[in-house]
Tab-separated table of C-alpha atoms in Angstrom:
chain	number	residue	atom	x	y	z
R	287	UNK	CA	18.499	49.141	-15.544
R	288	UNK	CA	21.132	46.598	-14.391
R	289	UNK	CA	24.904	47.125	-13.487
R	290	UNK	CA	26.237	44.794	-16.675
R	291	UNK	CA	27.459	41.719	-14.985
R	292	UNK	CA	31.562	41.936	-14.829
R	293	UNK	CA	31.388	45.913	-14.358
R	294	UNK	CA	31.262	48.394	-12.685
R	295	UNK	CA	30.176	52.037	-11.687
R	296	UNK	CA	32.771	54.453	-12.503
R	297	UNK	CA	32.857	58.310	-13.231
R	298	UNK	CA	32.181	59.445	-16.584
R	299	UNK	CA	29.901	61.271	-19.023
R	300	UNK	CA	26.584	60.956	-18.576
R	301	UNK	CA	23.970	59.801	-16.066
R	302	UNK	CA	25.801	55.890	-15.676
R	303	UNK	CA	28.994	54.920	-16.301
R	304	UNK	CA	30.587	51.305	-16.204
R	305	UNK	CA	33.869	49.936	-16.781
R	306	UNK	CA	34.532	46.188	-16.749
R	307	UNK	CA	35.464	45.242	-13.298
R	308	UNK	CA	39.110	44.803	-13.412
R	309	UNK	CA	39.588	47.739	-15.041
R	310	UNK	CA	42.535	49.998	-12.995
R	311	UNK	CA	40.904	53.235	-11.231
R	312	UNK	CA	42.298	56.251	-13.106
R	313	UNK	CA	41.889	59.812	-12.039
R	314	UNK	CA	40.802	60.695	-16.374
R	315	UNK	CA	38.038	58.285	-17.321
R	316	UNK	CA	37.596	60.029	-20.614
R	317	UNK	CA	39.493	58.311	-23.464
R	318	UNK	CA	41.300	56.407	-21.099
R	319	UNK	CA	39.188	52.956	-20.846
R	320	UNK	CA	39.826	49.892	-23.313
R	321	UNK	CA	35.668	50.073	-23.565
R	322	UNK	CA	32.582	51.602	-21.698
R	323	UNK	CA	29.020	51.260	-21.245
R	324	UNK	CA	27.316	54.297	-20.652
R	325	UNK	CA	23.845	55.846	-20.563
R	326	UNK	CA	23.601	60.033	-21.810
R	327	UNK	CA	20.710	62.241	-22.114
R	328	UNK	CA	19.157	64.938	-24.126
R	329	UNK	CA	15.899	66.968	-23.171
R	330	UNK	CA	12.856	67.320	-25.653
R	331	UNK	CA	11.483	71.008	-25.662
R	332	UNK	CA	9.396	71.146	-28.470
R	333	UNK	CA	10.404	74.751	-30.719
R	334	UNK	CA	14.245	74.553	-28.972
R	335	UNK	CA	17.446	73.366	-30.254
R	336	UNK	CA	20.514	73.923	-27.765
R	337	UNK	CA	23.613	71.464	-28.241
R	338	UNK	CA	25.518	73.168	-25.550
R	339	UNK	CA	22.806	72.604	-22.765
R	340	UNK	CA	21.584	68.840	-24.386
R	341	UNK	CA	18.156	69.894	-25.682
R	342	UNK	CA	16.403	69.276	-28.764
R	343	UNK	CA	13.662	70.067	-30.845
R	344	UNK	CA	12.789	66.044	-30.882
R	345	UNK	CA	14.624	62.379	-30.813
R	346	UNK	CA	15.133	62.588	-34.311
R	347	UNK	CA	16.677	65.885	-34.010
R	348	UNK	CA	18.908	64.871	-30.981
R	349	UNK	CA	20.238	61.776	-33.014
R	350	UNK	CA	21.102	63.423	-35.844
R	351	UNK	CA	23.312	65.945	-33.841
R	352	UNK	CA	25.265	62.890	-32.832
R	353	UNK	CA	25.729	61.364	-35.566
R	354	UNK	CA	26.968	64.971	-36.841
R	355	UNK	CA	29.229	65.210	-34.134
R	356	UNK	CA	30.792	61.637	-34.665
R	357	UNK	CA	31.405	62.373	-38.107
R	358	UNK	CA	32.825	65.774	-36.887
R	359	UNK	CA	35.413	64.413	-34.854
R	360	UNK	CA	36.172	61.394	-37.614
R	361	UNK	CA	36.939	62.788	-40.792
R	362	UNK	CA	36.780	59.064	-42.050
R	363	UNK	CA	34.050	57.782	-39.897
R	364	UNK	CA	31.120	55.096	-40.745
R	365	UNK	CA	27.337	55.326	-39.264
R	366	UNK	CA	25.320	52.835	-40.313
R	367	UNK	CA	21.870	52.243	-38.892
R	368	UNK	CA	21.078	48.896	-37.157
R	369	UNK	CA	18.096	47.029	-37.287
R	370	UNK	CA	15.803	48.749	-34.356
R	371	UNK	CA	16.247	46.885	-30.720
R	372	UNK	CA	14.043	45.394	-28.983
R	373	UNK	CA	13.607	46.275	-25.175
R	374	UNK	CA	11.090	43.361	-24.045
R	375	UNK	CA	10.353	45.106	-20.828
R	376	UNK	CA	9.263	48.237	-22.378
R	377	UNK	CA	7.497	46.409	-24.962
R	378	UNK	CA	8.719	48.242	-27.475
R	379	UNK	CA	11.710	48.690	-30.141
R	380	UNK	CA	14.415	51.565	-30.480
R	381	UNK	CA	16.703	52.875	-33.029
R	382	UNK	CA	20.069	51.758	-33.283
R	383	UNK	CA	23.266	53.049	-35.002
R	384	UNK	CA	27.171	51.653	-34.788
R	385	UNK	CA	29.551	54.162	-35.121
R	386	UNK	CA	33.438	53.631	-36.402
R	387	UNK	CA	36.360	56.304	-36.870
R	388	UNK	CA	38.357	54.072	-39.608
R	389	UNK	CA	41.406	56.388	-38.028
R	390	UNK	CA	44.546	55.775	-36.106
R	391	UNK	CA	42.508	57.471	-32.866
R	392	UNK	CA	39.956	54.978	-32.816
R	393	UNK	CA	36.654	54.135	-31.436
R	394	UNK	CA	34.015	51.986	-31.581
R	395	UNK	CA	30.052	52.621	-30.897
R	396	UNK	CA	26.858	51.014	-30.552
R	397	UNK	CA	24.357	53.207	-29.220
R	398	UNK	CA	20.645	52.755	-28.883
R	399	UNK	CA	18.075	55.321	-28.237
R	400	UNK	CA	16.008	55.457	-26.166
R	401	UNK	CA	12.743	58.277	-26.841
R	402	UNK	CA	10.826	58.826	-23.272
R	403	UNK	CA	8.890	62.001	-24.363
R	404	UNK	CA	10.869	64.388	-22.542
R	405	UNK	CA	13.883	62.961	-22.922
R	406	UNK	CA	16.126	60.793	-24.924
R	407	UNK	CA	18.575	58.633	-23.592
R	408	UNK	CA	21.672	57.576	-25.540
R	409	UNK	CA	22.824	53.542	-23.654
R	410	UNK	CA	26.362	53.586	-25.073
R	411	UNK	CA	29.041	50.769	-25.625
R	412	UNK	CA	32.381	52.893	-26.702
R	413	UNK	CA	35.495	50.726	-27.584
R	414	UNK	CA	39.206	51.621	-28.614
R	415	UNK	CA	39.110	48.515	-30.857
R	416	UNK	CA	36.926	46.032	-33.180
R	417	UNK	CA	38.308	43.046	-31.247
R	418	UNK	CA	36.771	44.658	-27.908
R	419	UNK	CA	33.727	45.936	-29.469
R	420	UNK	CA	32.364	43.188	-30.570
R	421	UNK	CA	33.120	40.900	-27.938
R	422	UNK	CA	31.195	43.197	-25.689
R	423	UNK	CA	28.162	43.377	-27.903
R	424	UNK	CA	26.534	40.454	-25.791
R	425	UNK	CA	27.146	42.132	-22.820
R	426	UNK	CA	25.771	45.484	-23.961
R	427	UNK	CA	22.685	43.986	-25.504
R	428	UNK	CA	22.136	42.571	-21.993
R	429	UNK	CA	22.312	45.420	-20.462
R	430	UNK	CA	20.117	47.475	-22.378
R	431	UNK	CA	17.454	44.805	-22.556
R	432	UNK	CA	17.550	45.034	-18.610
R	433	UNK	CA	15.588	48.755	-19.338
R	434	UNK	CA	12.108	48.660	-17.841
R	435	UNK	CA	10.806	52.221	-18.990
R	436	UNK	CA	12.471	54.579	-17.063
R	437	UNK	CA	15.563	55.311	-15.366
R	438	UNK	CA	15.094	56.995	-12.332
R	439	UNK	CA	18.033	57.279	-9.818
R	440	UNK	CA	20.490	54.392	-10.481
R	441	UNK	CA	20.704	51.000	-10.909
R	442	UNK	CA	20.363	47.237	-10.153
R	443	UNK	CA	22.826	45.080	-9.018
R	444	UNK	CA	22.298	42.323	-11.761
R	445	UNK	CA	20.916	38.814	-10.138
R	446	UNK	CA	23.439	35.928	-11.345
């Protein structure tokens, strides 16, 4: 998968982590960035459901316990699925939700997930606002589209 052109690695939740470039270093990432881009994970043990250690019975199972936990921390919050996105490299499509508070602590998701079998990842683009969320979406789609299968040990450093 490719560093999103205009960002970069940073520490945060999850197995990547971006912030756009000119983004000031902080010592908190968490709640602390204007937007994100990042990739989570959840295992897939058949029979087992365990929040606190990230593994699920299945995908479906997995998604569902984030979209619980959105609308746990956002009394008012909206999830709405998106059509299913296409990952040309992969060859193959993935479901997609966009996630909004509607409260004064705001945020702004598009996440699309990813089933591997044993694993589910979660590519992320978090926002404190509408007018950064969606000006993003380009760059997130980008980046997601740059997913060849697998995600191994890192990244690419995108070619201009």
């Amino acid at each position: 998968i490719d560093v999103p052109m205009g960002w970069r690695r940073s520490i945060g939740p999850g197995l990547l982590y971006f912030v756009p470039e000119k983004t000031p270093l902080i010592r908190n990432p968490l709640r602390s960035y204007d937007a994100a881009i990042y990739v989570g994970t959840a295992l897939i043990e058949p029979n087992e459901t365990d929040r606190e250690s990230m593994t699920f019975s299945s995908a479906d199972s997995f998604i569902h316990s984030d979209i619980t936990g959105f609308k746990g921390r956002y009394k008012r919050a909206l999830v709405k699925e998106a059509a299913p996105f296409p990952l040309p490299l992969s060859k193959s499509r993935h479901v997609t939700y966009t996630f909004q508070s509607r409260e004064q602590d705001n945020a702004y998701e598009e996440v699309i997930y990813i089933d591997e079998g044993d694993r589910v990842l979660a590519l992320t683009l978090s926002a404190t606002n509408a007018k950064t969320f969606w000006s993003l979406i380009p760059v997130f789609h980008k980046f997601a589209q740059s997913y060849q299968g697998n995600i191994a040990d890192g990244t690419r450093t995108p070619v201009q």
